[in-house]
XYZ file of C-alpha atoms in Angstrom:
786
model
C -25.227 -3.664 19.700
C -28.168 -6.040 19.118
C -27.414 -9.049 16.932
C -30.570 -8.714 14.834
C -29.562 -5.298 13.478
C -26.034 -6.531 12.782
C -27.510 -9.370 10.762
C -30.117 -7.281 8.905
C -27.532 -4.672 7.911
C -25.020 -7.379 6.824
C -22.326 -6.258 9.243
C -20.675 -9.709 9.122
C -19.795 -9.160 5.464
C -17.773 -6.105 6.461
C -16.009 -8.113 9.182
C -15.138 -10.812 6.651
C -13.671 -8.205 4.289
C -11.385 -6.951 7.056
C -10.519 -10.481 8.189
C -9.353 -11.398 4.676
C -6.570 -8.802 4.947
C -5.212 -10.136 8.268
C -2.116 -12.379 7.948
C -1.664 -13.547 11.546
C -3.947 -15.782 13.576
C -3.969 -13.129 16.300
C -5.059 -10.452 13.839
C -7.782 -12.687 12.408
C -9.107 -13.327 15.893
C -9.325 -9.571 16.578
C -11.167 -9.105 13.267
C -13.601 -11.854 14.248
C -14.375 -10.035 17.498
C -14.897 -6.690 15.713
C -18.090 -5.013 16.887
C -19.457 -1.445 17.077
C -18.537 0.433 20.270
C -20.616 3.038 22.091
C -17.862 4.734 24.145
C -16.666 7.960 22.513
C -13.015 7.661 23.634
C -12.809 4.027 22.496
C -14.198 4.813 19.040
C -11.902 7.816 18.727
C -8.814 5.748 19.610
C -9.759 2.955 17.186
C -10.269 5.451 14.351
C -6.905 7.090 15.059
C -5.234 3.659 15.064
C -6.777 3.042 11.643
C -5.481 6.466 10.562
C -1.967 5.389 11.648
C -2.330 2.214 9.583
C -3.494 4.185 6.548
C -0.494 6.520 6.870
C 1.936 3.586 7.049
C 0.240 1.958 4.064
C 0.553 5.180 2.086
C 4.190 5.846 3.038
C 5.704 2.358 3.238
C 3.168 -0.091 1.856
C 2.013 -1.273 5.290
C 3.507 -2.851 8.412
C 5.940 -5.737 7.671
C 4.137 -8.692 9.283
C 4.620 -12.390 8.281
C 2.093 -15.177 8.735
C 2.013 -16.107 12.418
C 0.066 -18.750 14.348
C -1.346 -18.573 17.866
C 1.240 -19.539 20.477
C -1.099 -19.388 23.475
C -1.142 -23.194 23.926
C 2.648 -23.396 23.556
C 3.130 -20.862 26.329
C 0.703 -22.645 28.649
C 2.654 -25.891 28.175
C 5.893 -24.086 28.976
C 4.358 -22.727 32.192
C 3.776 -26.293 33.441
C 7.325 -27.353 32.554
C 6.678 -29.210 29.269
C 9.220 -29.501 26.464
C 8.124 -28.039 23.123
C 8.911 -29.668 19.805
C 10.866 -27.975 17.047
C 7.796 -26.658 15.207
C 6.360 -25.044 18.335
C 9.651 -23.425 19.246
C 10.059 -22.232 15.637
C 6.630 -20.586 15.820
C 7.688 -18.756 18.992
C 10.906 -17.775 17.213
C 8.865 -16.326 14.355
C 6.900 -14.180 16.845
C 10.159 -12.865 18.296
C 11.588 -12.106 14.851
C 8.383 -10.339 13.808
C 8.551 -8.324 17.044
C 12.101 -7.216 16.269
C 11.224 -6.373 12.657
C 8.229 -4.222 13.675
C 10.349 -2.452 16.299
C 13.121 -1.641 13.801
C 10.564 -0.564 11.190
C 8.888 1.926 13.546
C 12.253 3.150 14.847
C 13.228 4.031 11.266
C 9.955 5.957 10.820
C 10.619 7.799 14.081
C 14.042 8.822 12.739
C 12.275 10.210 9.656
C 10.074 12.332 11.974
C 6.893 10.547 10.867
C 4.145 11.215 13.421
C 1.574 8.661 14.581
C -1.153 8.731 17.185
C -0.695 5.296 18.788
C 1.779 3.118 16.840
C 4.807 4.328 18.803
C 2.905 3.782 22.041
C 2.170 0.175 21.055
C 5.767 -0.317 19.957
C 7.048 0.690 23.401
C 5.094 -2.214 24.900
C 6.946 -4.800 22.781
C 9.714 -6.907 24.419
C 12.348 -7.668 21.759
C 14.456 -10.195 23.809
C 17.478 -10.070 21.459
C 19.522 -12.899 23.081
C 16.639 -15.367 23.033
C 15.735 -14.345 19.470
C 19.308 -14.950 18.301
C 19.515 -18.292 20.109
C 16.298 -19.651 18.602
C 17.170 -18.351 15.150
C 20.579 -20.087 15.347
C 19.170 -23.429 16.451
C 15.923 -23.702 14.476
C 14.681 -23.232 10.949
C 11.163 -21.979 10.184
C 9.797 -25.526 9.808
C 11.177 -26.577 13.209
C 14.233 -28.412 11.917
C 17.088 -28.296 14.447
C 20.176 -26.968 12.674
C 23.728 -28.283 12.927
C 24.664 -25.051 14.718
C 22.553 -26.035 17.723
C 25.476 -28.043 19.170
C 28.863 -29.403 18.123
C 27.779 -32.959 19.077
C 24.760 -32.772 16.787
C 26.952 -31.607 13.925
C 29.368 -34.502 14.545
C 26.574 -37.096 14.733
C 25.017 -35.909 11.486
C 28.395 -36.038 9.786
C 28.778 -39.668 10.934
C 25.277 -40.524 9.738
C 26.027 -39.025 6.329
C 29.252 -41.037 6.031
C 27.571 -44.289 7.122
C 24.686 -43.826 4.696
C 27.148 -43.152 1.879
C 29.053 -46.365 2.685
C 25.838 -48.412 2.732
C 24.630 -46.983 -0.569
C 27.967 -47.578 -2.266
C 27.979 -51.234 -1.260
C 24.374 -51.778 -2.303
C 24.937 -49.992 -5.633
C 27.901 -52.321 -6.234
C 25.569 -55.276 -5.780
C 22.948 -53.885 -8.176
C 25.494 -53.229 -10.908
C 27.828 -56.216 -10.516
C 27.597 -59.833 -11.599
C 24.900 -60.498 -9.015
C 22.517 -57.944 -10.521
C 20.787 -60.778 -12.405
C 19.331 -62.021 -9.123
C 17.576 -58.697 -8.481
C 14.121 -57.495 -9.533
C 15.475 -54.012 -10.114
C 18.478 -51.804 -9.621
C 16.881 -49.601 -6.970
C 18.166 -49.314 -3.431
C 15.248 -48.708 -1.073
C 14.355 -48.590 2.607
C 12.139 -50.891 4.638
C 11.647 -50.601 8.396
C 14.175 -47.744 8.415
C 16.917 -50.048 7.033
C 18.495 -50.109 3.576
C 17.469 -53.117 1.433
C 17.605 -54.395 -2.166
C 14.793 -56.046 -4.222
C 15.650 -59.772 -4.798
C 13.733 -62.195 -6.993
C 11.792 -64.745 -4.972
C 13.705 -67.760 -6.381
C 17.063 -66.210 -5.335
C 16.121 -64.918 -1.904
C 18.806 -67.010 -0.233
C 21.562 -65.830 -2.533
C 22.577 -62.783 -0.475
C 21.811 -64.034 2.993
C 20.807 -61.426 5.538
C 17.332 -60.416 6.709
C 14.043 -60.314 4.760
C 12.139 -57.125 5.699
C 9.229 -57.142 3.230
C 7.653 -58.879 0.241
C 5.899 -57.455 -2.788
C 2.160 -57.900 -3.191
C 2.738 -60.362 -6.022
C 5.177 -62.424 -3.975
C 7.770 -62.278 -6.746
C 10.127 -59.888 -4.947
C 11.684 -59.946 -1.492
C 13.231 -56.882 0.093
C 16.389 -58.202 1.704
C 19.024 -56.555 3.858
C 22.243 -58.304 2.668
C 24.443 -59.885 5.297
C 27.378 -57.637 4.535
C 25.525 -54.388 5.393
C 23.644 -55.584 8.479
C 26.380 -54.269 10.721
C 26.434 -50.956 8.820
C 22.665 -50.589 9.203
C 22.980 -51.335 12.897
C 25.614 -48.646 13.247
C 23.451 -46.197 11.288
C 20.519 -46.954 13.595
C 22.649 -46.270 16.661
C 23.845 -42.986 15.214
C 20.267 -41.939 14.383
C 19.126 -42.727 17.924
C 22.013 -40.659 19.291
C 20.956 -37.803 16.981
C 17.374 -37.929 18.251
C 18.547 -37.922 21.844
C 20.744 -34.885 21.175
C 17.873 -33.084 19.403
C 15.591 -33.836 22.366
C 18.219 -32.468 24.748
C 18.528 -29.288 22.666
C 14.742 -28.803 22.551
C 14.559 -29.323 26.309
C 17.295 -26.744 26.772
C 15.620 -24.237 24.438
C 12.264 -24.732 26.157
C 13.932 -23.965 29.479
C 15.398 -20.760 28.027
C 12.015 -19.622 26.659
C 9.942 -20.515 29.745
C 10.856 -17.418 31.852
C 9.500 -15.102 29.127
C 6.001 -16.536 28.624
C 4.310 -13.316 29.815
C 6.392 -11.142 27.459
C 5.783 -13.529 24.540
C 2.024 -13.559 25.175
C 1.996 -9.759 25.237
C 4.093 -9.592 22.043
C 1.730 -11.959 20.255
C -1.268 -9.864 21.318
C 0.396 -6.628 20.162
C 1.413 -8.163 16.829
C -2.208 -9.157 16.376
C -3.234 -5.571 17.027
C -0.668 -4.296 14.516
C -1.998 -6.826 11.991
C -5.593 -5.771 12.693
C -4.679 -2.101 12.179
C -2.970 -3.075 8.921
C -6.049 -5.008 7.792
C -8.381 -2.067 8.539
C -6.106 0.232 6.547
C -6.017 -2.119 3.552
C -9.795 -2.454 3.592
C -10.124 1.341 3.721
C -7.896 1.565 0.665
C -9.949 -1.080 -1.163
C -13.244 0.810 -0.821
C -11.611 4.287 -0.971
C -12.935 5.085 2.506
C -12.147 8.205 4.562
C -11.783 8.974 8.249
C -15.088 10.186 9.766
C -15.351 12.973 12.292
C -17.087 12.163 15.580
C -19.993 14.104 17.043
C -20.897 13.728 20.719
C -24.241 15.394 19.902
C -24.996 12.720 17.262
C -24.927 15.298 14.492
C -24.677 13.052 11.412
C -23.459 14.439 8.110
C -22.435 11.893 5.479
C -21.026 13.595 2.371
C -21.631 11.679 -0.844
C -21.911 8.368 1.006
C -22.405 5.025 -0.732
C -23.091 1.484 0.452
C -19.765 -0.226 1.320
C -20.727 -3.456 -0.447
C -21.182 -1.575 -3.740
C -18.360 -0.381 -5.986
C -17.603 3.299 -5.528
C -17.523 4.114 -9.246
C -20.897 2.429 -9.886
C -22.824 3.333 -6.728
C -25.030 6.429 -6.572
C -23.760 8.733 -3.824
C -26.027 10.760 -1.563
C -25.737 13.274 1.245
C -27.443 12.079 4.442
C -27.994 14.636 7.221
C -29.628 13.805 10.549
C -29.464 15.050 14.119
C -28.691 18.785 13.954
C -31.823 20.417 12.568
C -34.055 17.344 12.731
C -33.992 13.944 14.432
C -36.473 12.171 12.161
C -36.544 11.806 8.383
C -39.431 10.273 6.448
C -38.470 9.064 2.964
C -41.134 8.468 0.352
C -40.834 7.331 -3.234
C -41.583 4.487 -5.637
C -40.610 0.857 -5.101
C -37.069 -0.090 -6.220
C -36.214 3.596 -5.948
C -33.451 3.159 -3.399
C -35.256 3.806 -0.090
C -34.178 0.541 1.542
C -30.550 0.808 0.399
C -30.490 4.333 1.860
C -31.600 2.953 5.241
C -29.005 0.186 5.107
C -26.288 2.607 4.042
C -26.855 4.888 7.029
C -27.055 1.996 9.497
C -24.074 0.047 8.169
C -21.847 3.114 7.741
C -22.672 4.206 11.289
C -21.733 0.713 12.556
C -18.476 0.796 10.596
C -17.503 4.149 12.071
C -18.307 2.980 15.607
C -16.092 -0.069 14.956
C -13.067 2.097 14.210
C -13.305 1.583 10.438
C -13.077 4.297 7.814
C -16.371 4.889 6.012
C -17.294 4.989 2.290
C -17.974 8.722 2.126
C -16.179 11.894 1.156
C -13.849 13.637 3.616
C -15.228 15.740 6.482
C -18.149 13.333 6.902
C -19.441 13.092 10.458
C -21.005 10.254 12.441
C -22.641 10.018 15.864
C -22.115 7.576 18.735
C -25.204 5.444 19.399
C -25.580 2.818 22.106
C -28.016 0.884 19.933
C -28.988 0.803 16.261
C -32.342 -0.839 15.643
C -33.385 -1.948 12.160
C -36.774 -3.199 10.998
C -36.088 -3.921 7.341
C -37.329 -6.561 4.932
C -40.140 -9.084 4.734
C -39.979 -11.285 7.838
C -43.164 -13.324 7.515
C -42.920 -16.829 9.035
C -45.045 -19.815 8.020
C -43.819 -21.883 10.978
C -44.845 -19.217 13.483
C -48.009 -18.262 11.570
C -46.836 -14.642 11.342
C -47.828 -12.396 8.456
C -45.570 -9.627 7.158
C -47.466 -7.083 9.252
C -47.382 -9.245 12.372
C -43.669 -9.945 12.090
C -42.892 -6.256 11.667
C -45.102 -5.282 14.617
C -43.451 -7.933 16.823
C -40.064 -6.436 16.029
C -41.326 -2.860 16.517
C -42.745 -3.749 19.948
C -39.288 -4.992 21.022
C -37.674 -1.835 19.678
C -40.090 0.478 21.524
C -39.224 -1.258 24.804
C -35.479 -0.698 24.391
C -35.153 2.591 22.521
C -33.815 5.740 24.224
C -32.205 9.082 23.314
C -28.958 7.335 22.348
C -30.603 5.066 19.760
C -30.825 5.165 15.976
C -33.945 3.491 14.553
C -34.379 2.436 10.912
C -37.915 1.595 9.749
C -38.556 0.211 6.249
C -42.155 0.611 4.991
C -43.456 1.535 8.426
C -47.051 0.406 8.924
C -47.172 -1.609 5.689
C -49.055 -4.868 5.287
C -52.455 -3.773 6.640
C -55.315 -1.373 5.894
C -53.800 1.864 4.502
C -55.696 4.156 6.896
C -54.868 2.082 9.954
C -51.321 1.514 8.767
C -50.738 5.249 8.286
C -52.207 6.018 11.716
C -50.000 3.371 13.337
C -46.920 4.709 11.531
C -47.596 8.242 12.805
C -48.200 6.998 16.343
C -45.003 4.909 16.317
C -42.942 7.838 15.036
C -44.420 10.054 17.752
C -43.548 7.460 20.399
C -39.975 7.181 19.134
C -39.666 10.975 18.960
C -40.939 11.321 22.536
C -37.993 9.222 23.734
C -35.536 11.443 21.844
C -34.291 8.741 19.486
C -33.091 9.360 15.936
C -35.281 7.894 13.178
C -35.015 7.224 9.459
C -38.221 5.727 8.055
C -39.539 4.885 4.594
C -43.215 4.724 3.678
C -45.754 4.785 0.841
C -48.458 6.511 2.864
C -49.292 10.077 1.669
C -50.388 10.968 5.240
C -46.744 10.807 6.331
C -45.827 13.466 3.776
C -47.802 16.038 5.790
C -46.376 14.519 8.996
C -42.938 15.786 8.013
C -44.279 19.339 7.707
C -46.331 19.313 10.902
C -43.977 17.669 13.413
C -41.008 19.465 14.933
C -37.552 17.941 14.441
C -38.914 16.019 11.413
C -38.209 16.453 7.703
C -39.490 14.912 4.510
C -37.269 13.313 1.903
C -37.771 11.305 -1.234
C -35.984 9.229 -3.830
C -35.849 10.991 -7.183
C -37.736 9.490 -10.144
C -37.143 10.392 -13.774
C -40.536 10.697 -15.456
C -39.060 10.765 -18.944
C -37.206 7.460 -18.662
C -39.658 6.024 -16.086
C -36.630 4.959 -13.995
C -35.458 5.872 -10.511
C -32.227 7.859 -10.206
C -31.515 6.580 -6.637
C -30.776 10.160 -5.538
C -31.997 11.250 -2.110
C -33.819 14.606 -2.096
C -33.934 15.965 1.468
C -36.737 18.416 2.188
C -38.926 17.262 -0.720
C -41.624 14.604 -0.143
C -42.103 11.905 -2.749
C -44.433 12.623 -5.618
C -47.018 10.105 -6.796
C -46.205 9.283 -10.430
C -48.887 6.663 -11.052
C -51.013 8.833 -13.368
C -48.067 10.145 -15.386
C -46.508 6.706 -15.740
C -49.806 5.136 -16.783
C -50.390 7.864 -19.340
C -46.879 7.447 -20.811
C -47.370 3.700 -21.005
C -50.439 4.200 -23.183
C -53.404 4.069 -20.817
C -56.438 5.801 -22.314
C -56.584 9.487 -21.450
C -60.251 9.133 -20.495
C -59.365 6.495 -17.910
C -56.499 8.596 -16.526
C -58.746 11.672 -16.343
C -61.399 9.665 -14.520
C -58.801 8.447 -12.044
C -57.576 11.987 -11.438
C -61.145 13.033 -10.710
C -61.435 10.414 -7.991
C -58.406 11.825 -6.147
C -59.168 14.512 -3.567
C -58.333 18.115 -4.290
C -55.849 18.158 -1.389
C -53.908 15.242 -2.843
C -53.781 16.905 -6.255
C -52.551 20.164 -4.747
C -49.951 18.275 -2.730
C -48.654 16.522 -5.841
C -48.582 19.813 -7.731
C -46.627 21.415 -4.886
C -44.146 18.542 -4.897
C -43.796 18.739 -8.660
C -43.111 22.469 -8.388
C -40.467 21.856 -5.715
C -38.763 19.221 -7.844
C -38.771 21.511 -10.869
C -37.296 24.389 -8.879
C -34.648 22.088 -7.430
C -33.634 20.940 -10.897
C -33.515 24.547 -12.078
C -31.294 25.446 -9.125
C -29.017 22.504 -9.874
C -28.732 23.507 -13.521
C -27.872 27.070 -12.514
C -25.304 25.755 -10.034
C -23.714 23.638 -12.759
C -23.624 26.649 -15.100
C -22.092 28.877 -12.428
C -19.544 26.221 -11.598
C -18.575 26.037 -15.251
C -18.266 29.850 -15.462
C -16.164 29.865 -12.297
C -13.840 27.208 -13.712
C -13.410 29.214 -16.935
C -12.726 32.418 -14.969
C -10.150 30.628 -12.811
C -8.495 29.207 -15.910
C -8.394 32.648 -17.531
C -6.978 34.191 -14.359
C -4.267 31.545 -14.283
C -3.361 32.165 -17.936
C -3.205 35.924 -17.337
C -1.017 35.453 -14.262
C 1.399 33.276 -16.221
C 1.474 35.762 -19.109
C 2.058 38.700 -16.761
C 4.883 36.915 -15.024
C 6.453 36.054 -18.371
C 6.076 39.705 -19.500
C 7.697 40.977 -16.292
C 10.633 38.581 -16.619
C 11.190 39.471 -20.275
C 10.992 43.207 -19.485
C 13.661 42.872 -16.798
C 15.857 40.840 -19.123
C 15.538 43.463 -21.843
C 16.403 46.221 -19.355
C 19.520 44.370 -18.246
C 20.533 43.746 -21.854
C 20.048 47.444 -22.668
C 22.119 48.476 -19.654
C 24.854 46.050 -20.634
C 24.946 47.430 -24.187
C 24.944 51.002 -22.864
C 27.816 50.198 -20.513
C 29.788 48.708 -23.391
C 29.273 51.918 -25.401
C 30.201 54.102 -22.427
C 33.298 52.004 -21.709
C 34.398 52.434 -25.272
C 33.735 56.200 -25.098
C 35.656 56.467 -21.820
C 38.602 54.689 -23.368
C 38.579 57.120 -26.274
C 38.178 60.086 -23.904
C 41.145 58.940 -21.824
C 43.192 58.803 -24.981
C 42.111 62.345 -25.928
C 42.909 63.672 -22.450
C 46.299 61.997 -22.581
C 47.020 63.709 -25.885
C 45.853 67.084 -24.520
C 48.226 66.826 -21.564
C 51.096 66.001 -23.875
C 50.182 69.042 -25.956
C 50.084 71.166 -22.821
C 53.566 70.122 -21.899
C 54.906 70.725 -25.414
C 53.157 74.021 -26.078
C 52.381 77.175 -24.203
C 48.613 76.491 -24.421
C 46.996 75.891 -21.079
C 44.254 73.353 -20.374
C 42.794 73.508 -16.889
C 43.037 70.227 -14.967
C 39.637 70.666 -13.291
C 37.963 70.966 -16.700
C 39.525 67.665 -17.748
C 38.288 65.998 -14.554
C 34.785 67.435 -15.034
C 34.630 66.123 -18.596
C 35.653 62.653 -17.459
C 33.123 62.723 -14.639
C 30.394 63.486 -17.158
C 31.438 60.456 -19.169
C 31.435 58.278 -16.066
C 27.918 59.411 -15.197
C 26.607 57.847 -18.401
C 27.335 54.343 -17.108
C 24.224 52.332 -16.035
C 24.466 50.424 -12.766
C 22.873 47.026 -13.476
C 22.532 45.958 -9.878
C 20.930 49.218 -8.698
C 17.381 48.816 -7.313
C 14.314 50.306 -8.980
C 13.603 52.622 -6.052
C 14.407 56.161 -7.297
C 14.722 57.490 -3.758
C 17.437 54.954 -2.954
C 19.296 55.688 -6.219
C 19.270 59.405 -5.438
C 20.411 58.736 -1.874
C 23.359 56.664 -3.111
C 24.459 59.409 -5.471
C 24.586 61.778 -2.512
C 26.967 59.642 -0.435
C 30.256 61.080 -1.783
C 32.299 62.551 1.102
C 33.362 66.204 1.105
C 34.649 68.679 3.729
C 32.144 69.877 6.402
C 29.944 66.752 5.949
C 28.429 65.336 9.145
C 29.417 61.676 9.530
C 28.988 58.773 11.948
C 32.235 57.068 13.003
C 31.042 53.471 13.274
C 34.073 52.208 15.174
C 33.390 54.711 18.000
C 29.654 55.212 17.615
C 30.177 58.981 17.597
C 29.193 61.793 15.248
C 31.853 64.004 13.716
C 32.610 66.548 10.959
C 34.935 65.981 7.998
C 37.810 68.505 7.894
C 39.953 67.424 4.994
C 40.967 64.347 2.996
C 44.455 63.289 4.064
C 44.891 60.310 1.706
C 43.047 58.297 -0.918
C 40.942 56.480 1.670
C 41.310 58.509 4.881
C 39.859 61.757 6.273
C 40.692 64.076 9.126
C 37.562 64.111 11.352
C 36.630 66.517 14.181
C 35.192 64.456 17.086
C 34.273 66.969 19.739
C 37.564 68.572 20.779
C 39.561 65.787 19.116
C 40.856 65.591 15.569
C 41.445 62.046 14.308
C 42.488 60.345 11.094
C 39.710 57.863 10.157
C 39.490 55.389 7.265
C 36.538 55.887 4.861
C 35.298 52.349 5.600
C 34.531 53.482 9.184
C 32.558 56.550 8.100
C 28.846 56.844 7.348
C 27.433 60.109 6.018
C 24.452 61.202 8.127
C 23.569 64.530 6.611
C 23.657 65.761 3.029
C 24.391 69.417 2.615
C 22.300 71.052 -0.139
C 24.238 72.410 -3.071
C 24.882 76.144 -2.862
C 23.531 78.188 -5.726
C 26.116 79.704 -8.078
C 24.429 83.076 -7.783
C 22.637 84.795 -5.018
C 19.061 83.721 -4.529
C 16.637 82.004 -2.250
C 17.638 78.520 -1.109
C 14.766 76.034 -0.728
C 15.127 73.262 1.818
C 12.908 70.212 2.327
C 10.781 70.580 5.410
C 11.126 66.850 5.993
C 14.931 66.935 5.763
C 15.220 69.890 8.092
C 13.136 68.231 10.838
C 14.309 64.575 10.706
C 16.692 63.772 13.543
C 19.298 61.015 13.135
C 18.199 59.719 16.538
C 14.711 58.404 17.490
C 13.864 58.049 21.192
C 11.016 55.581 21.932
C 11.411 55.230 25.675
C 8.140 55.350 27.596
C 5.963 54.671 24.541
C 3.548 51.779 24.073
C 4.465 48.821 21.856
C 2.030 49.463 18.975
C 2.603 53.229 19.014
C 6.397 52.734 19.007
C 6.364 50.320 16.019
C 4.139 52.685 14.032
C 6.526 55.552 14.751
C 9.556 53.418 13.760
C 7.938 52.604 10.415
C 7.308 56.296 9.639
C 10.744 57.330 10.922
C 12.624 54.831 8.703
C 10.815 56.137 5.595
C 11.597 59.732 6.548
C 15.275 58.913 7.258
C 15.655 57.286 3.838
C 14.104 60.291 2.123
C 16.438 62.543 4.108
C 19.382 60.574 2.712
C 20.741 59.340 6.052
C 23.086 56.348 5.658
C 22.362 55.318 9.275
C 20.225 56.304 12.254
C 20.010 55.396 15.936
C 16.801 54.109 17.573
C 16.729 54.356 21.354
C 14.316 51.788 22.828
C 15.756 51.198 26.277
C 16.314 47.839 27.932
C 13.213 47.166 30.027
C 11.535 43.762 29.433
C 13.014 43.467 25.950
C 9.595 43.263 24.235
C 10.002 46.589 22.392
C 13.564 45.698 21.348
C 12.394 42.320 20.005
C 9.534 43.945 18.072
C 11.893 46.497 16.493
C 14.328 43.697 15.564
C 11.567 41.763 13.768
C 10.501 44.911 11.894
C 14.057 45.727 10.780
C 14.562 42.132 9.563
C 11.486 42.470 7.359
C 12.342 45.929 5.910
C 14.168 45.568 2.585
C 15.628 49.091 2.828
C 17.641 48.107 5.929
C 21.128 46.875 5.070
C 22.122 45.818 8.575
C 21.737 46.832 12.206
C 23.454 46.299 15.544
C 23.434 47.531 19.095
C 25.071 50.913 19.760
C 28.530 51.257 21.310
C 28.665 50.883 25.131
C 29.259 54.617 25.559
C 26.299 55.414 23.285
C 23.549 53.321 24.887
C 24.727 49.711 24.416
C 21.879 47.217 23.959
C 19.394 49.956 24.881
C 19.817 51.476 21.402
C 20.053 50.063 17.862
C 22.080 51.588 14.994
C 20.407 51.019 11.621
C 22.312 51.183 8.289
C 20.487 51.625 4.989
C 21.265 50.205 1.581
């Protein structure tokens, strides 16, 4: 990407924004080298890495990275056998600890099933080196201080130093507070030349003996090491030297332990920088409320409600910018300070951001292209030193652009052809646009020339646009109107500002008829656009009200349905309470009648008593019964009686009931066998119609008389079989069958699987299982209804 365009479009300001969010030196260096890329796969990967960073920022507040410095020089010194100091080794230790923390952080996210595009891939490249990390952490603090835990000798030496220093201080404090304190300039114990001394008045400098180490600037005080602590200071010095030698030995040892892992440490540092850079891009995206752009290999640009990234989102005017699909060139006209230049810069800078792997300041589903070069000729570049006018400087730049431009270029021209004679300037602008178009490049140009308004209508792959101007307030709105050329407002503005109507009329008369008609056409287009926008706003408002009303009605209907069901259940409960009470009273009456029967000769038939009680029982409401009337009627018909056809579930065979042999058992005819079967193993499969009490014609349901309890689907196609199963289940329910058998065969299992899915979704099906081995096995399915 050419440096001039990067500078004109202020790309460095974007880089600085990203760099400010980096916390490691490695991350800052990657931000400094940020530049737009022209390879589709590279841009796609960088955008997905930014997406990973945005997801981490949203879920966990970002990647946990501390401030880290570059360790490249440290590692190079280790490779040549040098010994690092404590600070350098501590900085390497911090890289290792950050590596381990990032690894654990991403491992926890992996356990939570959080998906990323590239973060896990980068994490796999990290070398955690746990033993070395633990060793460095034990021996060094963050500032490079070697801890007492580095060796037992170091701990012992430091303990001796502490004891010796305490002894020296105690003796010196005794001197400053005793009878000899009058010979001192102060009561402070201090250090000179790394030895403990006391301040002695000049006239008493020989009082304490010892060694003079320093003198005050006034000459009134001597800093003397008393004779009695000289030996203690010597011992302290020896202990301090021994400590330094032990520290040097430890650092040499640690450097030797780190040296074999220089390649892994360099790779870790680079990866941590990449993690930091991803984090910084995500934080910048959050700051400007940016979104992930889609990529178009065909350079089909569609920026939804885009704004300039250096402007605040809530204050900037947002525009839709479309280029590349239906047209490759756009000519924007409009008044000065109307927003034409900022529109050019917005497109160019946003395109550069997207090609750098950054999210863009636009609404979601925005789309950018991939350009090898973005050329920008924007601003006044006149040069006194080079004797170049505005026109000359622009033409010099345009000449360079024309030499380099191709079909993979985006060109931004501001005030194309300005700075010279209007006729010649307009002709040059048209010729330049034609030359750019002939090379297949994409162009966004601004101009004041009215000739370029007709250019947008006459040239293929070219469209007019303009910046909206409010004639009432005499201010630009900064809104881009694509498809509408700019309207000249000079006459209207002059008239509103008070210019004499005669002068304005005279000026209008000097303008050609074509120009007047063009302005009238533009004015009509603008008016129609505003009318369409007003209608769209009105329709949007009506739609919102309709949606709100629909929501309110849905809530009210749901509430009504719930209340209705509650009232039904309450009514059933009350009815059941009444029936229970009536049954209790009826039982009492029946009990009394039986006693009367035993005591008197009056006879009361037992079957009449049972019938009366059955009628009372029938009044009870079943609260849990479904609404489906067919199912309720089918359940009432399930009572067993002699001659009923039944299915013996334990054997998978059909039989006929002969007689009830106990409260819960029946004698059943199975072929030539008679067996005693429990009711729990019986399913009624055919309901005999009630016989009329007097002779007459018996009506039977045609459906009931033709529905078989067994459906054979073998040899039928999948769709045809499922359709037939659906119809058959409905018919079986209406026929009152408690269960049926569906024969589907074994085959590939596709038909069986399809039938299983259907039965799982049918609410009328209570359960189902494969038939008994002697009745088809897994080639048939027995279905039981509710």
